[in-house]
PDB file of C-alpha atoms in Angstrom:
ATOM      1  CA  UNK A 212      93.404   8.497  58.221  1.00 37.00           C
ATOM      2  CA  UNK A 213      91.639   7.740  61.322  1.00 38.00           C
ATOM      3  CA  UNK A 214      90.108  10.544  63.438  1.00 39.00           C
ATOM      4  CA  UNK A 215      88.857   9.025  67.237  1.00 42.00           C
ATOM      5  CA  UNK A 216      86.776  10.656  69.278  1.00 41.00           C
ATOM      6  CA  UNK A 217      84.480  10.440  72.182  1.00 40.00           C
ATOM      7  CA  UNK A 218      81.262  11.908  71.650  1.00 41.00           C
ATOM      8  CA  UNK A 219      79.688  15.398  72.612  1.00 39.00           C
ATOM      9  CA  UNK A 220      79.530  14.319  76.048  1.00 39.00           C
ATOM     10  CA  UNK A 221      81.745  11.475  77.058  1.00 39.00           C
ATOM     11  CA  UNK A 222      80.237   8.661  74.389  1.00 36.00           C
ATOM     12  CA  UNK A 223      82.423   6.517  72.161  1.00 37.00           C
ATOM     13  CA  UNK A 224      84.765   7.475  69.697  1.00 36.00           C
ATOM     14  CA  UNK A 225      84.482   8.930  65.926  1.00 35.00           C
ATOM     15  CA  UNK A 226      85.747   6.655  63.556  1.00 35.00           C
ATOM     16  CA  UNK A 227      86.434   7.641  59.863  1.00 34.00           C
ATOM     17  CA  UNK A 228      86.388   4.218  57.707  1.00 34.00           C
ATOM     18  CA  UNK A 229      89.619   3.743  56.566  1.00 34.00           C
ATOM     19  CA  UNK A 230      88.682   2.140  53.312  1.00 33.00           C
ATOM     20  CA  UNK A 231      86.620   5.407  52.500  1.00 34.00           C
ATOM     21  CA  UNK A 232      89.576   7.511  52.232  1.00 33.00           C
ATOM     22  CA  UNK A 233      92.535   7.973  49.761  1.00 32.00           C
ATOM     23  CA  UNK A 234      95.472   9.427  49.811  1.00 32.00           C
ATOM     24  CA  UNK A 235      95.217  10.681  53.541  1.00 33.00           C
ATOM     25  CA  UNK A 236      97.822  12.192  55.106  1.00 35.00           C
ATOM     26  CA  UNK A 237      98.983  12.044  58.611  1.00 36.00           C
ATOM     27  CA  UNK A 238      97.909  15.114  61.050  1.00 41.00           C
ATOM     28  CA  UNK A 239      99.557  17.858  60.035  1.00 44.00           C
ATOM     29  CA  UNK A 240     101.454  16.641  56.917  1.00 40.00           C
ATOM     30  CA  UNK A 241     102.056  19.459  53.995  1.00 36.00           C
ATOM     31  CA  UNK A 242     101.132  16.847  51.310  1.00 34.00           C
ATOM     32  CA  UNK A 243      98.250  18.726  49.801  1.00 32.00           C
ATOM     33  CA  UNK A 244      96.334  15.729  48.152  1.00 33.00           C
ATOM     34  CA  UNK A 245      93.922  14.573  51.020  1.00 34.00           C
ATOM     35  CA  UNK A 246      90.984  13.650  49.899  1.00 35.00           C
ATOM     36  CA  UNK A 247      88.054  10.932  50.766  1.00 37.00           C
ATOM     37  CA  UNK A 248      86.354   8.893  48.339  1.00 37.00           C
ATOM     38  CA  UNK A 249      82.454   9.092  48.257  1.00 38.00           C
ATOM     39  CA  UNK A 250      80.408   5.859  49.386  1.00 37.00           C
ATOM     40  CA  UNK A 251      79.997   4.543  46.092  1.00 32.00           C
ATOM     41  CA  UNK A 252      76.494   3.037  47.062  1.00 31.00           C
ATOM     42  CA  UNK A 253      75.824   5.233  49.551  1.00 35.00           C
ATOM     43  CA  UNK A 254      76.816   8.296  48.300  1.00 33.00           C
ATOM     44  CA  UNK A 255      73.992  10.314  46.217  1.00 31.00           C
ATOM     45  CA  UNK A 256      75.269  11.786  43.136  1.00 29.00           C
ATOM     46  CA  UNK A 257      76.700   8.683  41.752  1.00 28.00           C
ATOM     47  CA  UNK A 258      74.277   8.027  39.075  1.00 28.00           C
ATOM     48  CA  UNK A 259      72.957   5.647  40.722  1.00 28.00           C
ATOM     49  CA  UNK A 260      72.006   4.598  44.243  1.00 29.00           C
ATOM     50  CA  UNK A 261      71.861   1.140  45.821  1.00 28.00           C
ATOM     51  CA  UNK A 262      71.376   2.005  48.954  1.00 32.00           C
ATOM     52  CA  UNK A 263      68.240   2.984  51.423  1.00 34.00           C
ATOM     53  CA  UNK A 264      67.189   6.409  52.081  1.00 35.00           C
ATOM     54  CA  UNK A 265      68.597   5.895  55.339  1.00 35.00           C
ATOM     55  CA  UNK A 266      72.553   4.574  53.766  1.00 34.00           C
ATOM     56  CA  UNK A 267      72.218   8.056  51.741  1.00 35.00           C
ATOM     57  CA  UNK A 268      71.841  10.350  54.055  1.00 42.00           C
ATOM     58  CA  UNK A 269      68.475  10.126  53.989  1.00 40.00           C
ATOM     59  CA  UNK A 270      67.372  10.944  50.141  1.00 40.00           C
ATOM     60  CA  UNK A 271      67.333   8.537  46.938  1.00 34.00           C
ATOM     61  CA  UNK A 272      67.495  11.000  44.675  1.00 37.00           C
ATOM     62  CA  UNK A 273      71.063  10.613  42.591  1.00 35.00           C
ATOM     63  CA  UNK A 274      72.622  14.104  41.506  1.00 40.00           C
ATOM     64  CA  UNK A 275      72.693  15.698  38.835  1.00 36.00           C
ATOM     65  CA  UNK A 276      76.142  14.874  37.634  1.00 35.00           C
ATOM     66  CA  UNK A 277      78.366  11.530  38.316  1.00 38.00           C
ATOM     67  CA  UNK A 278      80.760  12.306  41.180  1.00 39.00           C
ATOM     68  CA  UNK A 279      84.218  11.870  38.291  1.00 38.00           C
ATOM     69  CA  UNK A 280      87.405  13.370  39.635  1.00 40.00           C
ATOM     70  CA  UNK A 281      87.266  14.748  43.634  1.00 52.00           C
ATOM     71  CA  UNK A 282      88.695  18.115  44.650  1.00 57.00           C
ATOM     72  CA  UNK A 283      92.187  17.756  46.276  1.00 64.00           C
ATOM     73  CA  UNK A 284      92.642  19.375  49.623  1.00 60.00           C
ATOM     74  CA  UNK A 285      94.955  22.530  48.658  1.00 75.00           C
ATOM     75  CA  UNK A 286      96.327  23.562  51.984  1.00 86.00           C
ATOM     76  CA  UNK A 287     100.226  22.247  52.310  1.00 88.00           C
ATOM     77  CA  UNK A 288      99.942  22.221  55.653  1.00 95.00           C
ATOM     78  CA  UNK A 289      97.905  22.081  58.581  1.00 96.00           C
ATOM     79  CA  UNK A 290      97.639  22.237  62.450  1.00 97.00           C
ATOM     80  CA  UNK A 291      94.944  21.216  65.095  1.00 97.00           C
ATOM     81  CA  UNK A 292      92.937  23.621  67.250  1.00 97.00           C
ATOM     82  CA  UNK A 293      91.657  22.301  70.778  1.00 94.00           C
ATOM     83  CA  UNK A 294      89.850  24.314  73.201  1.00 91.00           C
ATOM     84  CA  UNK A 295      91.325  25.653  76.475  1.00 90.00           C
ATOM     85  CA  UNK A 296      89.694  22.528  78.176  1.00 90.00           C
ATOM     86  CA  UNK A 297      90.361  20.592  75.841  1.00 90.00           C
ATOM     87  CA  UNK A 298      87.266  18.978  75.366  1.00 88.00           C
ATOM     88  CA  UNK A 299      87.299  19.327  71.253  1.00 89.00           C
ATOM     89  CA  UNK A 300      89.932  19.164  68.750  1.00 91.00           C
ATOM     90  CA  UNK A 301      89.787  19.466  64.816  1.00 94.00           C
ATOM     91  CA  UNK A 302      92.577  19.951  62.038  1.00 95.00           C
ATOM     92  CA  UNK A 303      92.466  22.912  59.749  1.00 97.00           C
ATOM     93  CA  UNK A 304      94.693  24.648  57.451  1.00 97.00           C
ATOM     94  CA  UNK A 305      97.556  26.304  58.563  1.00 96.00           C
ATOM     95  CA  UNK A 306      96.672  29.516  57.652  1.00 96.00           C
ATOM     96  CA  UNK A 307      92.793  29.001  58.940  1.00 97.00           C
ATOM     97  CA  UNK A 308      91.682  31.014  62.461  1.00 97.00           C
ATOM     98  CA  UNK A 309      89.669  28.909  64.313  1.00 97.00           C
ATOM     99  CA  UNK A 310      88.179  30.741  67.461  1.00 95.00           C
ATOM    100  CA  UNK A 311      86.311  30.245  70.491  1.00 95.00           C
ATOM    101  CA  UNK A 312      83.240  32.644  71.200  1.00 95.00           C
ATOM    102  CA  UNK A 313      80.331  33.136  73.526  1.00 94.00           C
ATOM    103  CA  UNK A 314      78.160  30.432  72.900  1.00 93.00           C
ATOM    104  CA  UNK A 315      74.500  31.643  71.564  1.00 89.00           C
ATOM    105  CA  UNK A 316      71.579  32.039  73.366  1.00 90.00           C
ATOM    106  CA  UNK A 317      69.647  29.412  74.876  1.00 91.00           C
ATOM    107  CA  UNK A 318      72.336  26.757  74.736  1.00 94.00           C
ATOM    108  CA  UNK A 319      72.990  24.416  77.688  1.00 92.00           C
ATOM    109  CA  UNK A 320      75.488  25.310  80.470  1.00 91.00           C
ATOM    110  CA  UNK A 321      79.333  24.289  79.510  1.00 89.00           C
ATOM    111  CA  UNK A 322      78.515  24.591  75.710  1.00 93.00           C
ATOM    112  CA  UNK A 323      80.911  25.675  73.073  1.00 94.00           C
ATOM    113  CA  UNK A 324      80.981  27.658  69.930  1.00 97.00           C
ATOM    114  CA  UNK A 325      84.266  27.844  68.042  1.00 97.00           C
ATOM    115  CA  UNK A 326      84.027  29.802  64.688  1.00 98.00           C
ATOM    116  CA  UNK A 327      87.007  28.822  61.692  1.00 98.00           C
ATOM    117  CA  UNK A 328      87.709  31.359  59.705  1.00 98.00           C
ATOM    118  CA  UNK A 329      90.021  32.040  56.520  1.00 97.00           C
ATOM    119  CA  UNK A 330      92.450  34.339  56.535  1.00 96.00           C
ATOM    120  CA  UNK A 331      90.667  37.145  54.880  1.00 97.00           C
ATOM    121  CA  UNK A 332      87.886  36.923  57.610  1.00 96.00           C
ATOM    122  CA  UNK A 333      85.184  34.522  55.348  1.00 97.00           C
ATOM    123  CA  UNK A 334      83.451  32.551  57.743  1.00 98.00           C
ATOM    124  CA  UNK A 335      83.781  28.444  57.186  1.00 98.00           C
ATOM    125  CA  UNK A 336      82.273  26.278  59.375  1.00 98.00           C
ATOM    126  CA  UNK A 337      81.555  26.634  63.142  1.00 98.00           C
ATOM    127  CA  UNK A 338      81.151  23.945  66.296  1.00 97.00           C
ATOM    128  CA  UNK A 339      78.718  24.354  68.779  1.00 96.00           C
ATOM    129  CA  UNK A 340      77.996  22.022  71.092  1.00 92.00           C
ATOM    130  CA  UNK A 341      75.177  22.270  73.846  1.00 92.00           C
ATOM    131  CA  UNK A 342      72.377  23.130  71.628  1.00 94.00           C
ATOM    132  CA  UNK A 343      68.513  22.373  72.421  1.00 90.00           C
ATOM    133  CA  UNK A 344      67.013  19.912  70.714  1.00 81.00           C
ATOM    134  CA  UNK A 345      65.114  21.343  67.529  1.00 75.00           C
ATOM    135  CA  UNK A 346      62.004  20.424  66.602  1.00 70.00           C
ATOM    136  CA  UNK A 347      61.627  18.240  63.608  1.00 68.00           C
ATOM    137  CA  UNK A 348      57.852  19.491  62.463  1.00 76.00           C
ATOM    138  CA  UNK A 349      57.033  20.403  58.261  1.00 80.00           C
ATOM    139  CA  UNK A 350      53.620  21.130  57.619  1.00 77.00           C
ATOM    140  CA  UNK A 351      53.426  19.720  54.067  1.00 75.00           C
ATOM    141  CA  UNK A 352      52.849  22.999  52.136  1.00 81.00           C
ATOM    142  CA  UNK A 353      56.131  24.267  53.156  1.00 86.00           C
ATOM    143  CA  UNK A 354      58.433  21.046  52.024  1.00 92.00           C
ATOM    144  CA  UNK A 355      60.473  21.561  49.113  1.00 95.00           C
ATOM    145  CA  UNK A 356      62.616  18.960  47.322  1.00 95.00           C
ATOM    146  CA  UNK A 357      66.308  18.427  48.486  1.00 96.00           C
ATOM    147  CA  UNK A 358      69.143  16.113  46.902  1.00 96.00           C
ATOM    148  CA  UNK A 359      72.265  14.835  48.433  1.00 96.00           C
ATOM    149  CA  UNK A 360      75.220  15.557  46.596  1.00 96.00           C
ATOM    150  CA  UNK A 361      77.865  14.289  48.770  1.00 96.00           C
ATOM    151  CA  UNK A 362      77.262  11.722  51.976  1.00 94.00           C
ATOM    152  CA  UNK A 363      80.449  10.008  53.732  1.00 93.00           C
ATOM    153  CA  UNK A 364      80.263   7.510  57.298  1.00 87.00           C
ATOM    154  CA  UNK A 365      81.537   8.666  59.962  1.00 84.00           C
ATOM    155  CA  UNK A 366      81.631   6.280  62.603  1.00 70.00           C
ATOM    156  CA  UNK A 367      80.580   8.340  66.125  1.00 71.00           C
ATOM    157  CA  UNK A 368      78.446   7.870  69.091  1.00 65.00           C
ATOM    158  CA  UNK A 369      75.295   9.912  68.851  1.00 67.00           C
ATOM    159  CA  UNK A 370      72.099   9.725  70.010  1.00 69.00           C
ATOM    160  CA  UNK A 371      69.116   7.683  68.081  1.00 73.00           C
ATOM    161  CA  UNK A 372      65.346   7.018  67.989  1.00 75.00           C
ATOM    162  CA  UNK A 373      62.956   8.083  65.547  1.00 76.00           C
ATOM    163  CA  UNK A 374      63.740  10.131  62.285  1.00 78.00           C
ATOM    164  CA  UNK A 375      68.010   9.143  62.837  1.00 82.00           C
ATOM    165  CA  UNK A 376      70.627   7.782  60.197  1.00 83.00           C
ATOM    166  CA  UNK A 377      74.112   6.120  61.248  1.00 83.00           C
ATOM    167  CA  UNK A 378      76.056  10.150  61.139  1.00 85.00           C
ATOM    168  CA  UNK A 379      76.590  10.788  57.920  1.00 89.00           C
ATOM    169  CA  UNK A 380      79.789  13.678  56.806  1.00 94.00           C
ATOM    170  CA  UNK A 381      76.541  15.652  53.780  1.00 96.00           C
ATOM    171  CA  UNK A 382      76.513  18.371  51.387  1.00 98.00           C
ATOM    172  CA  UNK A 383      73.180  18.726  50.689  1.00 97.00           C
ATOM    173  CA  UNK A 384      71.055  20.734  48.377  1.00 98.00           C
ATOM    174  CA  UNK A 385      67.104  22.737  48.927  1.00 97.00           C
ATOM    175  CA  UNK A 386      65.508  23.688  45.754  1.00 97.00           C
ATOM    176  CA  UNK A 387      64.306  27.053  46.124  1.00 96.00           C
ATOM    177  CA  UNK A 388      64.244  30.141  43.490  1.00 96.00           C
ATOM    178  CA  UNK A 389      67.938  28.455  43.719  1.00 97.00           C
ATOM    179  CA  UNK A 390      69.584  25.490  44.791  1.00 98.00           C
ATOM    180  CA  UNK A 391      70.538  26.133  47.915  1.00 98.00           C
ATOM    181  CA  UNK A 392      73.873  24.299  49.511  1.00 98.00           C
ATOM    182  CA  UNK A 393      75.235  23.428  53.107  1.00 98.00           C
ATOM    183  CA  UNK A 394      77.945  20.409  54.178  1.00 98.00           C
ATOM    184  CA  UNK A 395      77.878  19.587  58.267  1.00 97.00           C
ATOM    185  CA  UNK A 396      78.037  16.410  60.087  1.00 95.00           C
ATOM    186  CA  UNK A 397      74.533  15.396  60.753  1.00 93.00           C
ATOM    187  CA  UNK A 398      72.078  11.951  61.916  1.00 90.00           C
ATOM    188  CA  UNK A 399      69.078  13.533  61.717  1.00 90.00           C
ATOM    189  CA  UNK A 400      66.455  12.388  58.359  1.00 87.00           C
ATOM    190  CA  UNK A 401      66.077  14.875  55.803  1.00 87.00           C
ATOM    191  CA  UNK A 402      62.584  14.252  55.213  1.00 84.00           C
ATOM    192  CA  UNK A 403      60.246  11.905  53.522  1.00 82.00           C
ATOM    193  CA  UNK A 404      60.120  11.717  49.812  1.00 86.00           C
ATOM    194  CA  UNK A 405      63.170  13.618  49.260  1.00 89.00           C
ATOM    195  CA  UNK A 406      61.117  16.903  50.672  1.00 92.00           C
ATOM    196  CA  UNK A 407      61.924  18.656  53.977  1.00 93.00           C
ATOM    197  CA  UNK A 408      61.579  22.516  55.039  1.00 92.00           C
ATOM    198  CA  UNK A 409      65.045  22.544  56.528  1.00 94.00           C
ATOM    199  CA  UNK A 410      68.350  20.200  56.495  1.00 95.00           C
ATOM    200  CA  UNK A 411      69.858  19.728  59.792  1.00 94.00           C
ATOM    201  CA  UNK A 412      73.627  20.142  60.580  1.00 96.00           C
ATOM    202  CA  UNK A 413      73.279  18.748  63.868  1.00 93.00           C
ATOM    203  CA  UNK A 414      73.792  15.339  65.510  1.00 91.00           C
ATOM    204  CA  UNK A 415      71.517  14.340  68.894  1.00 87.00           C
ATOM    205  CA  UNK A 416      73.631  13.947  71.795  1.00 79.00           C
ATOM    206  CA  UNK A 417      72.747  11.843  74.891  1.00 72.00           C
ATOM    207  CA  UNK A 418      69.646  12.949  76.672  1.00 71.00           C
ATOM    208  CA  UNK A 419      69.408  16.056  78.185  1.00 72.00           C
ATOM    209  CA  UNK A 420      72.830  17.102  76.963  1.00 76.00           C
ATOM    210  CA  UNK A 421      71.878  19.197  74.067  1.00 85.00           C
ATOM    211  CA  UNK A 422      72.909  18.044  70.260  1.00 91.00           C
ATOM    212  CA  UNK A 423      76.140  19.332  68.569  1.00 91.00           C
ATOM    213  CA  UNK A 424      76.771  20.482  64.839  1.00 95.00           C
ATOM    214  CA  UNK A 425      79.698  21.497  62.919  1.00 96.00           C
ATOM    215  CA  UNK A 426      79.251  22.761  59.953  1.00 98.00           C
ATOM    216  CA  UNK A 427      78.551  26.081  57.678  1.00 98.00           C
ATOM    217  CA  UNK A 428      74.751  26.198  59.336  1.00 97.00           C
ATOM    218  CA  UNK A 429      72.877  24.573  61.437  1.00 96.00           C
ATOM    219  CA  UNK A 430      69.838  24.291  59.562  1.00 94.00           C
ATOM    220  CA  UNK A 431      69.844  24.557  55.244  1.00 96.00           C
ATOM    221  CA  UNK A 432      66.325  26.048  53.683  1.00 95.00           C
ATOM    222  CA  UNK A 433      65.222  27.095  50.421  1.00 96.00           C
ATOM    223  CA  UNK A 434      65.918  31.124  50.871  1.00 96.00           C
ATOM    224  CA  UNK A 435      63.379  33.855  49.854  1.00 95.00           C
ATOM    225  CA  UNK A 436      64.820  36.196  47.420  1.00 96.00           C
ATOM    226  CA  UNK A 437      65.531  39.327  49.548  1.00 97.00           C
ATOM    227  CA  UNK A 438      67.291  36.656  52.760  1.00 96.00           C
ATOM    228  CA  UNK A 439      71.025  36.673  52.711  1.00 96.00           C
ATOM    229  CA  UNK A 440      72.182  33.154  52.174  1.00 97.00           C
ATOM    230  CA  UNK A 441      75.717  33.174  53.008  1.00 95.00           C
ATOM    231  CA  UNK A 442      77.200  31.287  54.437  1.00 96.00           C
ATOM    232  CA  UNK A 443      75.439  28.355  52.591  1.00 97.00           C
ATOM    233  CA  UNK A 444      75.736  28.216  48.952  1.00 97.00           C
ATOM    234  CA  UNK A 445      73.780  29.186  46.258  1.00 98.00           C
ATOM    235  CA  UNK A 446      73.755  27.052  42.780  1.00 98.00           C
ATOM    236  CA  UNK A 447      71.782  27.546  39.071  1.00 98.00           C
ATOM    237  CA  UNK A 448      71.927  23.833  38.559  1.00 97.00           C
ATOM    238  CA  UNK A 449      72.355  20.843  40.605  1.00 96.00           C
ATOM    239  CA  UNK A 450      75.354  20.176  38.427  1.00 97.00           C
ATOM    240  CA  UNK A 451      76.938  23.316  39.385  1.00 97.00           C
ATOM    241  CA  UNK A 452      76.310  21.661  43.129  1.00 97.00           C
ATOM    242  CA  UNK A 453      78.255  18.757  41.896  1.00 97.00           C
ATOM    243  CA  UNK A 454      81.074  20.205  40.636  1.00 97.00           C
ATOM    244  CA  UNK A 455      81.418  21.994  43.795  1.00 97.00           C
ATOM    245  CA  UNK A 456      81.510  18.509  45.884  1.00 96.00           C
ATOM    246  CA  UNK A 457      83.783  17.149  43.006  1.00 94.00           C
ATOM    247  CA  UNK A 458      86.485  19.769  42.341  1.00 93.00           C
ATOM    248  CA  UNK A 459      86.701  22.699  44.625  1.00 94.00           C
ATOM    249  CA  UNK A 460      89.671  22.526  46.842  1.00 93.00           C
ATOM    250  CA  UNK A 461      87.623  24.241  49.401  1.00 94.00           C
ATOM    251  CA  UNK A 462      85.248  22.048  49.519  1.00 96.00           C
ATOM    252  CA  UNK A 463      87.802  19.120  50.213  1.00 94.00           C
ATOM    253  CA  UNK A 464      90.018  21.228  53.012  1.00 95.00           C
ATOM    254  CA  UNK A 465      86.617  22.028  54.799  1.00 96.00           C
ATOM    255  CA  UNK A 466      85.573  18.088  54.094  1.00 94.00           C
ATOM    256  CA  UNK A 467      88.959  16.936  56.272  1.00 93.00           C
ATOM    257  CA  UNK A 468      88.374  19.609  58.802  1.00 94.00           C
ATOM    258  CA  UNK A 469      84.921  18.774  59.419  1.00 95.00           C
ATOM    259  CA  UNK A 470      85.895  14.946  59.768  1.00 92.00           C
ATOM    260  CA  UNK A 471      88.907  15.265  61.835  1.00 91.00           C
ATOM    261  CA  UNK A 472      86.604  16.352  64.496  1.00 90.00           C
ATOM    262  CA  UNK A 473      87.210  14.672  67.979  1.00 84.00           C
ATOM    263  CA  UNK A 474      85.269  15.463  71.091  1.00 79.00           C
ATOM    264  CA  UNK A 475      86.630  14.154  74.607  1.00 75.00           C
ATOM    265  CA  UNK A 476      85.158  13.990  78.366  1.00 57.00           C
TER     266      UNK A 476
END
């Protein structure tokens, strides 16, 4: 499948790389077996990795667990959501609710924030658009280690300089009391060393027009016992991580959501 897109605010188009994907269906199709192969050098988790920090999504540090057999999108069929101005447009599953909300406080004028929800009313992933830029500062008593489980291209317009990757589709864990999980589209570094205080959902937009991130959070950290960490994850093991990536069904319906993303003019 290929998903094109301008970016956040009129840039170039997302791109997913064909040859990363297998057994994609069209837009809407009911087969229920989409599902994208992982970057075998790029992708962390693989048992080994080839690639720099940078290819990875920013860490060296393989799983826990090879990446074997991938979760198979579930849903048998699916529909796209697009704003009323039709600025941004994702697939979901048919039975998902994606919908549009106030957009937080402090975000730039025009910005979005569209929430997808199951149908039970579990929160999945939300866009928001028009958000300031966030400051990238870890004092180095507070870093903790983080792997990347999961890292995918995605071919999309964003904005660069220091501490950016090419935009990388992550789940990614922080080692805390648990290990704790988050997937989101992101081109922001981790952190040095496979350490960071937080992991970034976001990707920069052009200047002064606010970043964008779609994903479960915007920011993943290592939890204190009494926070509530929904609605990132929370693993015993990194190989309970990895079996996540590799065979949950949710994991692989919110993976083709969150890469069908397009955003237009």
């Amino acid at each position: 499948m290929r998903s094109k897109a301008k970016g956040p605010f009129g840039t170039s188009a997302v791109l997913l790389a064909a040859a990363m994907l297998a057994g994609c269906s069209s837009p809407q199709a009911s087969g229920p077996a989409w599902t994208a192969k992982p970057d075998t050098a790029a992708t962390a988790g693989s048992g080994r990795n080839t690639a720099s920090p940078a290819a990875s999504g920013a860490s060296a540090t393989p799983a826990a667990t090879p990446p074997g057999t991938r979760g198979q999108a579930t849903a048998a069929a699916w529909k796209t959501y697009s704003d009323p101005a039709k600025t941004v447009s994702f697939e979901l599953p048919q039975d998902w609710i994606a919908q549009s909300l106030a957009p937080d406080e402090g975000t730039l004028p025009g910005a979005l924030k569209i929430e997808v929800k199951k149908p039970d009313g579990t929160f999945v992933a939300a866009l928001r658009t028009g958000l300031p830029p966030s400051s990238g500062d870890c004092p180095d008593g507070s870093r903790r280690p983080y792997t990347v489980i999961s890292s995918l291209p995605v071919e999309l317009s964003a904005g660069g300089g220091e501490g950016t990757i090419p935009p990388r589709m992550v789940f990614r864990v922080i080692q805390g009391y648990k290990y704790f999980g988050s997937y989101g589209i992101t081109n922001v570094v981790g952190g040095a060393d496979n350490q960071s205080c937080e992991l970034r959902n976001i990707v920069r937009g052009p200047a002064g027009a606010g970043d964008w991130s779609f994903g479960d959070v915007v920011s993943l950290k290592a939890f204190a016992p009494e926070e509530k960490v929904a609605p990132a994850k929370a693993f015993d093991t990194l190989g309970q991580a990895a079996e996540y990536v590799r065979e949950s069904p949710e994991f692989a319906n919110v993976q083709r959501m969150l890469m069908s993303l397009e955003i237009k003019n």
